[in-house]
Short mmCIF file of C-alpha atoms in Angstrom, two decimals:
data_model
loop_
_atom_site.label_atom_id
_atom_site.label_comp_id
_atom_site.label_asym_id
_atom_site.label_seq_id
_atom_site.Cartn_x
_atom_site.Cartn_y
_atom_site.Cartn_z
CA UNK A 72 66.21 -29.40 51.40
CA UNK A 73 64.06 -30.42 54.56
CA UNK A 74 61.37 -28.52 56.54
CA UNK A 75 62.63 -28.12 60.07
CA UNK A 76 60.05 -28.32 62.94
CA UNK A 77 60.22 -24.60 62.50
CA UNK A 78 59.07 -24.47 59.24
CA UNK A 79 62.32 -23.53 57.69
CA UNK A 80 63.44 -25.09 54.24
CA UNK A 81 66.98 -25.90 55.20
CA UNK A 82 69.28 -27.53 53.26
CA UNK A 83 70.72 -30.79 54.60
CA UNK A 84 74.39 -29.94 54.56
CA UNK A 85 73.77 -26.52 57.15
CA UNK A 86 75.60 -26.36 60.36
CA UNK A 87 73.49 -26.39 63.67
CA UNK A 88 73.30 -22.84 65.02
CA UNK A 89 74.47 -21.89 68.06
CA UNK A 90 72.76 -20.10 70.96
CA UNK A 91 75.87 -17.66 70.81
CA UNK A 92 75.15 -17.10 66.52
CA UNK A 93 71.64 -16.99 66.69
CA UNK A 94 71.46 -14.20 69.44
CA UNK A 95 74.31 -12.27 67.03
CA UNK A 96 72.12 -12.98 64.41
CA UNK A 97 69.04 -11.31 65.80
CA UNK A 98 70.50 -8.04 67.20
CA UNK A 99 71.73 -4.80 65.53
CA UNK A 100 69.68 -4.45 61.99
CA UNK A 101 68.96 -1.39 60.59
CA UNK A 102 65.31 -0.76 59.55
CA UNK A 103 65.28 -0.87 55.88
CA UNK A 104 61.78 -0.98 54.44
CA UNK A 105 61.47 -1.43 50.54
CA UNK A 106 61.42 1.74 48.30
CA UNK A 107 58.02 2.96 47.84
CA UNK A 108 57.61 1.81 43.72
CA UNK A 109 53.88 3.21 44.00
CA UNK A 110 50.81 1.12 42.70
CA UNK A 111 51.53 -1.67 40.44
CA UNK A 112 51.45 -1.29 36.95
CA UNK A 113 48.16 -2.61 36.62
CA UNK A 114 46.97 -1.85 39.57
CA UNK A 115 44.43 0.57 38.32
CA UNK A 116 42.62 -2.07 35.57
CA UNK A 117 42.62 -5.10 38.27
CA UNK A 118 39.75 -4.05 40.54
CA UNK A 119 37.55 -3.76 37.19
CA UNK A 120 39.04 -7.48 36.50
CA UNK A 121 37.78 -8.62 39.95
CA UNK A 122 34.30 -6.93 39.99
CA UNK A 123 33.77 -8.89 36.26
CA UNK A 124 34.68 -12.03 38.29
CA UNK A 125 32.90 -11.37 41.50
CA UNK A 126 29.81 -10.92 39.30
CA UNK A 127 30.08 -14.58 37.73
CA UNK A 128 29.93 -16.11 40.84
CA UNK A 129 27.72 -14.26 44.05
CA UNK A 130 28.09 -14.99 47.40
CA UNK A 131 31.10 -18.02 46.43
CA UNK A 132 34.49 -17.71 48.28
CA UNK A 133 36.62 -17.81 45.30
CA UNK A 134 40.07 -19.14 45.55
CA UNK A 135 43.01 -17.77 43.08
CA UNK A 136 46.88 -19.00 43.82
CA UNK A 137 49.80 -17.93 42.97
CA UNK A 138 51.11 -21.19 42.72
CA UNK A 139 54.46 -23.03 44.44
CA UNK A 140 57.79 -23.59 43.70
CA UNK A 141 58.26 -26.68 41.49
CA UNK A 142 61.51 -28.73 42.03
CA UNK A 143 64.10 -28.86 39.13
CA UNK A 144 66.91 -30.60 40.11
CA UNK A 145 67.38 -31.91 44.39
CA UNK A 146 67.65 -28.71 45.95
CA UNK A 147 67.19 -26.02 43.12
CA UNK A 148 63.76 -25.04 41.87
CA UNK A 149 62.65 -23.81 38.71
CA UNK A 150 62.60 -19.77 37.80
CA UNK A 151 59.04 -18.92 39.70
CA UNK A 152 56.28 -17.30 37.41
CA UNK A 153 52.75 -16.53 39.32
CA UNK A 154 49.90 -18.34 37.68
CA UNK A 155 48.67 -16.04 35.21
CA UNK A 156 44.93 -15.59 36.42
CA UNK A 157 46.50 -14.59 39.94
CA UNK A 158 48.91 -12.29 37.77
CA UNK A 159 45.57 -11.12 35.97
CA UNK A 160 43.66 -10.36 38.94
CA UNK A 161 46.67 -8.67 41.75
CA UNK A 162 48.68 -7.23 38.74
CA UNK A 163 51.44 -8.93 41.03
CA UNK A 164 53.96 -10.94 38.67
CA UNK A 165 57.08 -11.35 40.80
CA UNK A 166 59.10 -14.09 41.79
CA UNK A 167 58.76 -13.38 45.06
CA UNK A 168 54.57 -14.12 44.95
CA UNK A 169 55.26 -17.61 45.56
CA UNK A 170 52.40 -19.33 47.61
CA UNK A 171 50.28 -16.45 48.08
CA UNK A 172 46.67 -16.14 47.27
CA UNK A 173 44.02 -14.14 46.33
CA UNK A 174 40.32 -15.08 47.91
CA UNK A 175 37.43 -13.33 46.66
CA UNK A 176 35.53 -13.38 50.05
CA UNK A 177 31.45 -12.82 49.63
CA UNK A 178 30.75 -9.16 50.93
CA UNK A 179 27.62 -7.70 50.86
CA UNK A 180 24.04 -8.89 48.58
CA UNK A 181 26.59 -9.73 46.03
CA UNK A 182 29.89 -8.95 46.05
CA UNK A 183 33.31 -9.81 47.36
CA UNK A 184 36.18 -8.07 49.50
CA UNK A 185 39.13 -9.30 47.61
CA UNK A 186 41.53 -10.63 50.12
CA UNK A 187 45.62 -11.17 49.51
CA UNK A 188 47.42 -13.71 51.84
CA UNK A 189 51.14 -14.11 51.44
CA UNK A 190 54.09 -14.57 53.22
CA UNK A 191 55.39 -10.70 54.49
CA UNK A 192 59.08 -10.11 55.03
CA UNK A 193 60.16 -12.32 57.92
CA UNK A 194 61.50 -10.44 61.07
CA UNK A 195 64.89 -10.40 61.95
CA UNK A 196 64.52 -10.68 66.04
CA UNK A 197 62.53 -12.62 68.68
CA UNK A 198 64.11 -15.74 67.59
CA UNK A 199 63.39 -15.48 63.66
CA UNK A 200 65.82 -17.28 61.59
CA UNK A 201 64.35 -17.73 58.39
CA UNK A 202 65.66 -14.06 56.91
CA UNK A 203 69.43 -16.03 57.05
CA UNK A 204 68.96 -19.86 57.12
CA UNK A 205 65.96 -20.67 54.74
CA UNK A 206 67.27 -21.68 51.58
CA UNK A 207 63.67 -21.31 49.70
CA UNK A 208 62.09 -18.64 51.19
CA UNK A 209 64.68 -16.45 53.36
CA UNK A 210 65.62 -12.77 52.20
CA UNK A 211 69.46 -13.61 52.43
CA UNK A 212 69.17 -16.31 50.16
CA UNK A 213 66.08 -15.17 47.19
CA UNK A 214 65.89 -11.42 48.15
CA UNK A 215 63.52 -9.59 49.98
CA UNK A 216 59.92 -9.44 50.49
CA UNK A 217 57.23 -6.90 50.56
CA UNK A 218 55.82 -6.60 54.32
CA UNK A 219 51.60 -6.62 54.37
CA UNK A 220 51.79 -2.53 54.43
CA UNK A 221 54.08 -2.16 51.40
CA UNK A 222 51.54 -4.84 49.47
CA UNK A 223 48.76 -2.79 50.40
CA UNK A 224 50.10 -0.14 48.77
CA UNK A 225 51.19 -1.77 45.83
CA UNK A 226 48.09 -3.54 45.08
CA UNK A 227 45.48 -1.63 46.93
CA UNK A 228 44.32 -4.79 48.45
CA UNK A 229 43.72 -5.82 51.54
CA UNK A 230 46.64 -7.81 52.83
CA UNK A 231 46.64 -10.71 55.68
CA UNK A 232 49.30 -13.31 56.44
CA UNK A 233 49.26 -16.30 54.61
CA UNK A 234 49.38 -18.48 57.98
CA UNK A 235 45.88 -17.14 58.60
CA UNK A 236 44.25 -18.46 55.34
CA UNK A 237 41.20 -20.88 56.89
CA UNK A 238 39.84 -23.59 54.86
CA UNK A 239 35.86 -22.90 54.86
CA UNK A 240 34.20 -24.26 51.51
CA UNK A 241 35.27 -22.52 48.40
CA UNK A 242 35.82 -22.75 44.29
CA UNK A 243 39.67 -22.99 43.97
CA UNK A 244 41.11 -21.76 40.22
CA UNK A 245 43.66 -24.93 40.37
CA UNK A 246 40.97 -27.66 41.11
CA UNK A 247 37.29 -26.14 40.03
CA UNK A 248 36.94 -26.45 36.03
CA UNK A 249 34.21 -23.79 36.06
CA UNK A 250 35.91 -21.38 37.63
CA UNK A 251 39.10 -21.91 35.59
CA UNK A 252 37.14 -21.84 32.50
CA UNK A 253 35.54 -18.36 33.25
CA UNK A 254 38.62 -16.88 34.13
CA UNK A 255 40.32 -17.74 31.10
CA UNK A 256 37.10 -16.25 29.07
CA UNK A 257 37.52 -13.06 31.23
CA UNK A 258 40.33 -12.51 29.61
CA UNK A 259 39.93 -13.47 25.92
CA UNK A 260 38.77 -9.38 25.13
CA UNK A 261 42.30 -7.33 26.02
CA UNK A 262 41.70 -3.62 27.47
CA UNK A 263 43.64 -0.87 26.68
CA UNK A 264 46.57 -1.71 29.21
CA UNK A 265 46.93 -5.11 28.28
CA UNK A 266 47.34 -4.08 24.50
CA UNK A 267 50.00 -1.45 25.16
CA UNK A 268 51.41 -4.47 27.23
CA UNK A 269 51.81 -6.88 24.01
CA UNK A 270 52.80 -4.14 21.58
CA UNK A 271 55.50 -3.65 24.09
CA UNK A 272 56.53 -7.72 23.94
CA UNK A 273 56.28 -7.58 20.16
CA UNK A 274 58.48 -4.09 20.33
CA UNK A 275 61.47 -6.08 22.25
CA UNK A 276 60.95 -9.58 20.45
CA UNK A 277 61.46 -7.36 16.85
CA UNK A 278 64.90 -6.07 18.74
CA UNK A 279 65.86 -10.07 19.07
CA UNK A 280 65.19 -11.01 15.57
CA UNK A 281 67.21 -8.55 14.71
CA UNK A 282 70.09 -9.58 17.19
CA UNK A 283 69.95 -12.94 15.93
CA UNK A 284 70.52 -11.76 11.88
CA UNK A 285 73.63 -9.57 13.65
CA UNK A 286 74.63 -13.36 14.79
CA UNK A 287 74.24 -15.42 12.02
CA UNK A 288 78.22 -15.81 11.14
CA UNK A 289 78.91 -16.95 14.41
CA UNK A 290 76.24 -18.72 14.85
CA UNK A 291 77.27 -20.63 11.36
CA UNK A 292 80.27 -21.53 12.53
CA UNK A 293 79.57 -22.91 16.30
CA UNK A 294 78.99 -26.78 16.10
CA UNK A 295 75.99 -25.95 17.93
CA UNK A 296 75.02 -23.24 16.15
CA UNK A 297 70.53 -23.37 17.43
CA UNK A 298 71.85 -23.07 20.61
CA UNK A 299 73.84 -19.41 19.78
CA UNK A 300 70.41 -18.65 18.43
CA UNK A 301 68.92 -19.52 20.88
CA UNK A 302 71.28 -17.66 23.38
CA UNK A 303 71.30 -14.59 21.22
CA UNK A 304 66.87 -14.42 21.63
CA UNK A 305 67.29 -15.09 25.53
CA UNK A 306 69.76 -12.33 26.02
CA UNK A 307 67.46 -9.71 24.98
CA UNK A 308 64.55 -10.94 26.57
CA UNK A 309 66.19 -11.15 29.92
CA UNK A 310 67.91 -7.80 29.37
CA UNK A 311 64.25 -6.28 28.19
CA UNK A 312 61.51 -8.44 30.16
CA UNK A 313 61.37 -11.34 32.45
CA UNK A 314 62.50 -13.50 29.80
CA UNK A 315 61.24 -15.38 26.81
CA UNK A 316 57.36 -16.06 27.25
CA UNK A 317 58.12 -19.73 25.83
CA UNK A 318 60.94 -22.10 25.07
CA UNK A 319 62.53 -20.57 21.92
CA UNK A 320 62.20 -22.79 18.54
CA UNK A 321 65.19 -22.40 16.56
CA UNK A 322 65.13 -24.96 13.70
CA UNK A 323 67.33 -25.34 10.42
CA UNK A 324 67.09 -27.81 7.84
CA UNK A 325 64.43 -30.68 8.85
CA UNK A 326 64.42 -29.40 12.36
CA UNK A 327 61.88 -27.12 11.04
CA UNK A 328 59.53 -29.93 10.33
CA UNK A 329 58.87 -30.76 13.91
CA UNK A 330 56.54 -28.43 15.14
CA UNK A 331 58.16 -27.66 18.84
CA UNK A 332 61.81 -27.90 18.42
CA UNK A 333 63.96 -27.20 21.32
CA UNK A 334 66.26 -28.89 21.91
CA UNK A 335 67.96 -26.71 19.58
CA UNK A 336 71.24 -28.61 19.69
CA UNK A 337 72.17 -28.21 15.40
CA UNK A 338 74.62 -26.97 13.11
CA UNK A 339 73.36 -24.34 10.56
CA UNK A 340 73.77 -24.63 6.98
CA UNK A 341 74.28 -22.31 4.97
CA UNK A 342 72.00 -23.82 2.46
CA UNK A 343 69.17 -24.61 4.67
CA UNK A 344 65.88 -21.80 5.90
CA UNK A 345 66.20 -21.35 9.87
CA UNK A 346 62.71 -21.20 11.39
CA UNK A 347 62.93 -18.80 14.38
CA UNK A 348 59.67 -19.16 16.72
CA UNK A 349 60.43 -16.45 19.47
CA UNK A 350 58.60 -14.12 22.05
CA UNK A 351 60.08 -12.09 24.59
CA UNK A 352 57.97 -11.70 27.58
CA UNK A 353 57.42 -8.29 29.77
CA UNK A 354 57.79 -7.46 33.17
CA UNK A 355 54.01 -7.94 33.52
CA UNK A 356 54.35 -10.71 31.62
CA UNK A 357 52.41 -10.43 28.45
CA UNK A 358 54.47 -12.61 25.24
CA UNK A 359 54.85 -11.95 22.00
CA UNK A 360 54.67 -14.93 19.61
CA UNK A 361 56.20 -14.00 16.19
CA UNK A 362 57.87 -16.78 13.47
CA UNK A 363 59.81 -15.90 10.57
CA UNK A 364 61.59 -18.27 8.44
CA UNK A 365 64.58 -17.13 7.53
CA UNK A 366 67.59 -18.12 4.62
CA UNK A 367 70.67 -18.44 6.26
CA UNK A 368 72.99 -17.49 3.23
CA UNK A 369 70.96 -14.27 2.97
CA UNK A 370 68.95 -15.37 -0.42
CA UNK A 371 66.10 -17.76 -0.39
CA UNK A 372 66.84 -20.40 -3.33
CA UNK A 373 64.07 -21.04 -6.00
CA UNK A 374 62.44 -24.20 -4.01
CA UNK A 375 62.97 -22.07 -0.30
CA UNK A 376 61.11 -18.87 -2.32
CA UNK A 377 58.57 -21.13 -3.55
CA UNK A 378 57.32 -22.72 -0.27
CA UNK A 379 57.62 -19.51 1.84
CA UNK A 380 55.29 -17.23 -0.94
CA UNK A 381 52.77 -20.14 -0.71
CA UNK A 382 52.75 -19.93 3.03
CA UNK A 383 53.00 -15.94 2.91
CA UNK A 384 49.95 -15.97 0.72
CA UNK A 385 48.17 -18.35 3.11
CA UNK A 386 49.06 -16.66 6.21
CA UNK A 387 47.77 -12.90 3.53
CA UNK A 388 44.22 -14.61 3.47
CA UNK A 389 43.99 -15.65 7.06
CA UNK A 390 44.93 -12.02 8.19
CA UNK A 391 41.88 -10.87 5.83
CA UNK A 392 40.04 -12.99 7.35
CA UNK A 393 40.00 -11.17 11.14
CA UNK A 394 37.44 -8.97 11.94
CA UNK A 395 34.32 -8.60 14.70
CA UNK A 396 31.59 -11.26 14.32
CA UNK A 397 33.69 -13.63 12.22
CA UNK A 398 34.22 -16.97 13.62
CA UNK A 399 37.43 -17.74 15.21
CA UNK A 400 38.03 -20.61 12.37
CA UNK A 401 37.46 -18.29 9.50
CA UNK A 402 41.04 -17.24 9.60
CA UNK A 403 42.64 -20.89 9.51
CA UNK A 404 40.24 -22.19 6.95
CA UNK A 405 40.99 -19.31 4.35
CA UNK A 406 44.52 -20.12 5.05
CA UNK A 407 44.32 -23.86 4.23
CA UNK A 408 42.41 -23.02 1.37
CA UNK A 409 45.49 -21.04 -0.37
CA UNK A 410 47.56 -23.98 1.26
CA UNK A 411 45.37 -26.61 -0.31
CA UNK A 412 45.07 -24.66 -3.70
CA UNK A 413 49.31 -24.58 -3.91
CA UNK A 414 49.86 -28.36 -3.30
CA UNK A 415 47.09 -29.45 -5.51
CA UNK A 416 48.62 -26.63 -8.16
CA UNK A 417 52.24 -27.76 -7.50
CA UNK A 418 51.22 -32.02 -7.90
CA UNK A 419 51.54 -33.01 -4.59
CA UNK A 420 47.95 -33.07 -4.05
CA UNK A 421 45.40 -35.00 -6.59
CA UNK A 422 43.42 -31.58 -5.84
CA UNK A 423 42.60 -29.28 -3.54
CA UNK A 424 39.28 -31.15 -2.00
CA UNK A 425 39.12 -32.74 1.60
CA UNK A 426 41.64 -32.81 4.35
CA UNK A 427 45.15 -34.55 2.84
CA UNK A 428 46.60 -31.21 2.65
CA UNK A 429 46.97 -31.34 6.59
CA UNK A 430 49.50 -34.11 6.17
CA UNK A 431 51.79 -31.23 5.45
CA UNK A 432 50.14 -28.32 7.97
CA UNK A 433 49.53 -30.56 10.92
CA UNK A 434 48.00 -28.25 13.47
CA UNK A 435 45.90 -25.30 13.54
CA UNK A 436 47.01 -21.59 12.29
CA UNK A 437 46.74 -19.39 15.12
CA UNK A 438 45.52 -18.91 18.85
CA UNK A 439 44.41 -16.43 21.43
CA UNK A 440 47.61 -14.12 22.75
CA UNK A 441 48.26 -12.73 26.06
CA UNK A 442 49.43 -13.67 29.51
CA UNK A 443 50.09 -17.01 28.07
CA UNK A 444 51.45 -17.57 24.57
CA UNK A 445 48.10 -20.39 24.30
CA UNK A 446 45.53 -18.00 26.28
CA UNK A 447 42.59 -18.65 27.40
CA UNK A 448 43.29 -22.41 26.66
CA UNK A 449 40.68 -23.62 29.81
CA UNK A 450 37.84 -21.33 27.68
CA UNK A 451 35.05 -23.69 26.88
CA UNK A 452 34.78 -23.85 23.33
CA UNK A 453 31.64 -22.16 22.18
CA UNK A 454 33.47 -19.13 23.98
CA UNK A 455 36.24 -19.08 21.81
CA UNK A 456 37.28 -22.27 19.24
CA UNK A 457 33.77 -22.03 17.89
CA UNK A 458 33.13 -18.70 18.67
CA UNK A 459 33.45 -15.43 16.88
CA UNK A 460 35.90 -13.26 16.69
CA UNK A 461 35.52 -9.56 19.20
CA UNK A 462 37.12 -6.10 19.31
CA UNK A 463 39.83 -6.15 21.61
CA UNK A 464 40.95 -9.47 21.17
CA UNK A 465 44.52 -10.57 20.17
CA UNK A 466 45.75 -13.36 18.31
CA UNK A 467 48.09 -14.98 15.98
CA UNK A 468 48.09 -15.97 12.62
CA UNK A 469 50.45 -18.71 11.73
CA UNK A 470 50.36 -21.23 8.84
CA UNK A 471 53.21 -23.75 7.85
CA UNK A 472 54.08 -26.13 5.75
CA UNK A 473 56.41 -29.05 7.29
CA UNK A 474 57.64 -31.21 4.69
CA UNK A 475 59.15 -34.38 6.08
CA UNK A 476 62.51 -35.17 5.52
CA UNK A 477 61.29 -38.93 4.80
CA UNK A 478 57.85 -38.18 3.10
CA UNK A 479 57.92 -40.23 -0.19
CA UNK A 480 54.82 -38.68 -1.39
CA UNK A 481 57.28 -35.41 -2.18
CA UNK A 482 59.61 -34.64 -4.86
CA UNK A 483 63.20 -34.87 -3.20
CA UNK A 484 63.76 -31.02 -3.59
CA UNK A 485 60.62 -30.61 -1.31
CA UNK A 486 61.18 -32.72 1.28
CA UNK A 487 63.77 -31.75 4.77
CA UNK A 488 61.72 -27.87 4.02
CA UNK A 489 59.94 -26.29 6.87
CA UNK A 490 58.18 -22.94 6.66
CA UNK A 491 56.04 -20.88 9.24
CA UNK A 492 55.01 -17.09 9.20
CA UNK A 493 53.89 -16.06 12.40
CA UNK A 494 52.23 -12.49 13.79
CA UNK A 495 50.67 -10.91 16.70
CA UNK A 496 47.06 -8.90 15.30
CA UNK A 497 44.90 -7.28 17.63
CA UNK A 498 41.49 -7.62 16.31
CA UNK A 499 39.90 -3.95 15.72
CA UNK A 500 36.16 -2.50 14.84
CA UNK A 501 36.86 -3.01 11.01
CA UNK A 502 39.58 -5.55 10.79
CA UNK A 503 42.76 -5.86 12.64
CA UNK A 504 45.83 -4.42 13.48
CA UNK A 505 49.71 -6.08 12.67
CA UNK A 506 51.41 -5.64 15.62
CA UNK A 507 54.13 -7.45 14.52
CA UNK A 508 54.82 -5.37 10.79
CA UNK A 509 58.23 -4.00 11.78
CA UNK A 510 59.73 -7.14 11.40
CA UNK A 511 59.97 -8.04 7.37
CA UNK A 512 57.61 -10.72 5.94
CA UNK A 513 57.64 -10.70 2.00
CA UNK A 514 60.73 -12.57 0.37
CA UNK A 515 62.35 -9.83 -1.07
CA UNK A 516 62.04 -7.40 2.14
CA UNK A 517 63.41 -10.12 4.28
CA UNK A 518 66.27 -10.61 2.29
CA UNK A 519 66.99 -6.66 2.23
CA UNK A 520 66.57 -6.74 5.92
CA UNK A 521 69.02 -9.70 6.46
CA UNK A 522 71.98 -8.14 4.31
CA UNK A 523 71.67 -4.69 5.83
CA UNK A 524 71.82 -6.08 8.93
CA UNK A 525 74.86 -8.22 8.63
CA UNK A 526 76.66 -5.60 6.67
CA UNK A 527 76.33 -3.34 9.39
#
């Protein structure tokens, strides 16, 4: 795919277009403006999001993409997603956003006139060919855009054409730490709209859990049999939301061990836990982020039962652990704690003191939820790692224990065991809230759960 002189993306096998074709082309179109969808679904929550921002930074031209198309494979790009702080602040989340950008323009003692450039429908006459001959960009080939009156009404924004966008000094989100970092801790306290918005990915990621038990004996007896899994997960989450808010983990046997599995590419055994890491993602493209380890006979044997209560029990004590005005760690160090406590009581560990246990945890037990699975990652620290916890905020909690399929410091019926318990909480005034309780989490629930599902 080339640009032409024109500015078209076409691809290099077109055919030239003739005078004759291109005057055809241009002639006899029926007006057909988009169907009025009203306001944007969070179109009434984003000014407050932009007048939050606007006060961080007076009288600064502030610079928010969207974000471009990023190459997969020669001539086909990957599935577009907006970057999530333009996503936060427009309440804009198509595919069609790509390249546009949101300027916070300094208006006034100080504020800012929020701004949206983009790239309106193309015409279809004075000599326009994009709408049938660009590949990347051109209705006939990706669908069609809004025009700069149908955004305006959508967003409530003022709307200008992205060829106008000048270049005067200005903070841009993709290049200027600062302001990357403060709009990532903008959005570490969720409002009202953004909860409903996750209960709603938690809602449809519940559904595919329980599509994937429904597909456990065919997924048993494909050679690939992660992969059905994994196929099951994605169907809902297309059919629900814009798809899953992550690359789907599903892990049997010692694939569980590795902490991002996805290539996904195993057989299941009967014999072995599957560990199912999964989060369907909305329309307005808030994830879930919920792991449950799961037997695939239906019955967790005596060493499965015994590794999943001790990470049940840890994951119990982290959840206790949430509330206003606690730190952020409190939750992962009362986990380890009950982790610590089990391997020192089981042998593996001398005892319970010091940090060996995290040979067997690895990583940390939970993070910030939201637009991005890892939210608010660019927050600076004393914001939110060593921080406390807030009202509002949403999070998981998610120990494991990964026991290496090679780890000679474990008896042999430990080792090829991997176990995670993962749920979405929303922080409230006294505690916090499971968002996630509709799907099963104590041994003997789970297994209920699994056989009424696969009788039915």
């Amino acid at each position: 795919m080339t640009d032409t002189p024109s500015g078209l993306h076409i691809g290099s096998h077109d055919l030239p277009v003739s005078p004759d074709l291109s005057r055809f082309m241009a002639a006899d179109w029926t007006a057909t403006p988009l169907p009025d969808r009203g306001p944007a679904p969070a179109s009434a929550v984003t000014p407050a999001r932009r007048a939050r921002l606007s006060a961080r930074f007076p009288g600064e031209r502030l610079i928010v993409p969207a974000g471009d198309l990023k190459v997969r494979s020669n001539d086909c790009d990957h599935r577009f997603r907006p970057h999530s702080a333009y996503a936060w602040l427009t309440g804009l989340t198509g595919e069609d956003q790509v390249g546009h950008v949101l300027v916070l323009e300094p208006s006034g003692a100080h504020g800012h006139e929020a701004v949206l450039y983009l790239r309106p429908r193309s015409p279809r006459a004075d000599g326009n060919e994009e709408f049938y001959r660009d590949r990347r960009y051109g209705e006939f080939w990706v669908g069609r855009r809004p025009d700069l009156a149908e955004t305006e009404r959508l967003t409530g924004l003022r709307c200008a054409h992205l060829d106008t966008l000048g270049s005067p000094p200005a903070r841009n989100a993709s290049s200027d730490p600062e302001l990357a970092a403060t709009l990532s801790e903008l959005r570490l306290v969720k409002d009202a709209w953004e909860v409903e918005q996750l209960q709603r990915a938690v809602d449809h990621t519940t559904a595919g859990f329980e599509d994937v038990v429904r597909a456990l004996p065919r997924a048993l007896a494909h050679p690939r049999g992660e992969r059905w899994i994994e196929g099951v997960f994605a169907l809902r989450a297309r059919a629900e939301g814009n798809g899953t808010g992550y690359e789907t983990i599903a892990a049997s046997g010692a694939h569980a061990c590795v902490l991002h599995w996805i290539r996904n590419d195993g057989r299941l055994d009967r014999d072995d836990l599957l560990l199912l890491d999964a989060g369907v993602e909305t329309d307005t493209l808030y994830t879930a982020d919920i792991t449950r380890t799961l037997p695939l006979s239906g019955r967790f044997s005596p060493v499965q039962r015994q590794v999943y209560e001790l990470v049940l029990a840890a994951q119990d004590a982290g959840m206790a652990a949430l509330r206003p005005g606690a730190s952020f760690r409190d939750f992962h160090r009362a986990g380890m704690r009950v982790i610590a406590d089990g391997l020192a009581e089981w042998g593996v560990l001398k005892n319970a003191e010091g940090d060996l246990h995290r040979r067997y945890t690895l990583c940390g037990s939970g993070h910030m939820l939201g637009l991005d699975v890892h939210d608010c990652a660019k927050a600076r620290a004393d914001t939110y790692l060593d921080g406390t916890l807030e009202e509002g905020q949403v999070l998981t909690v998610e120990p494991g224990l990964y026991f290496q399929p090679d780890d000679e410091t474990l008896p042999a019926e430990l080792r090829g065991i991997g176990v995670r318990v993962e749920d979405d909480l929303v922080v409230t005034a006294r505690g916090a809230r499971l968002m996630s309780g509709a799907l099963p989490r104590s041994v003997a629930d789970i297994e209920e759960w699994m056989g009424r599902l696969l009788a039915g």
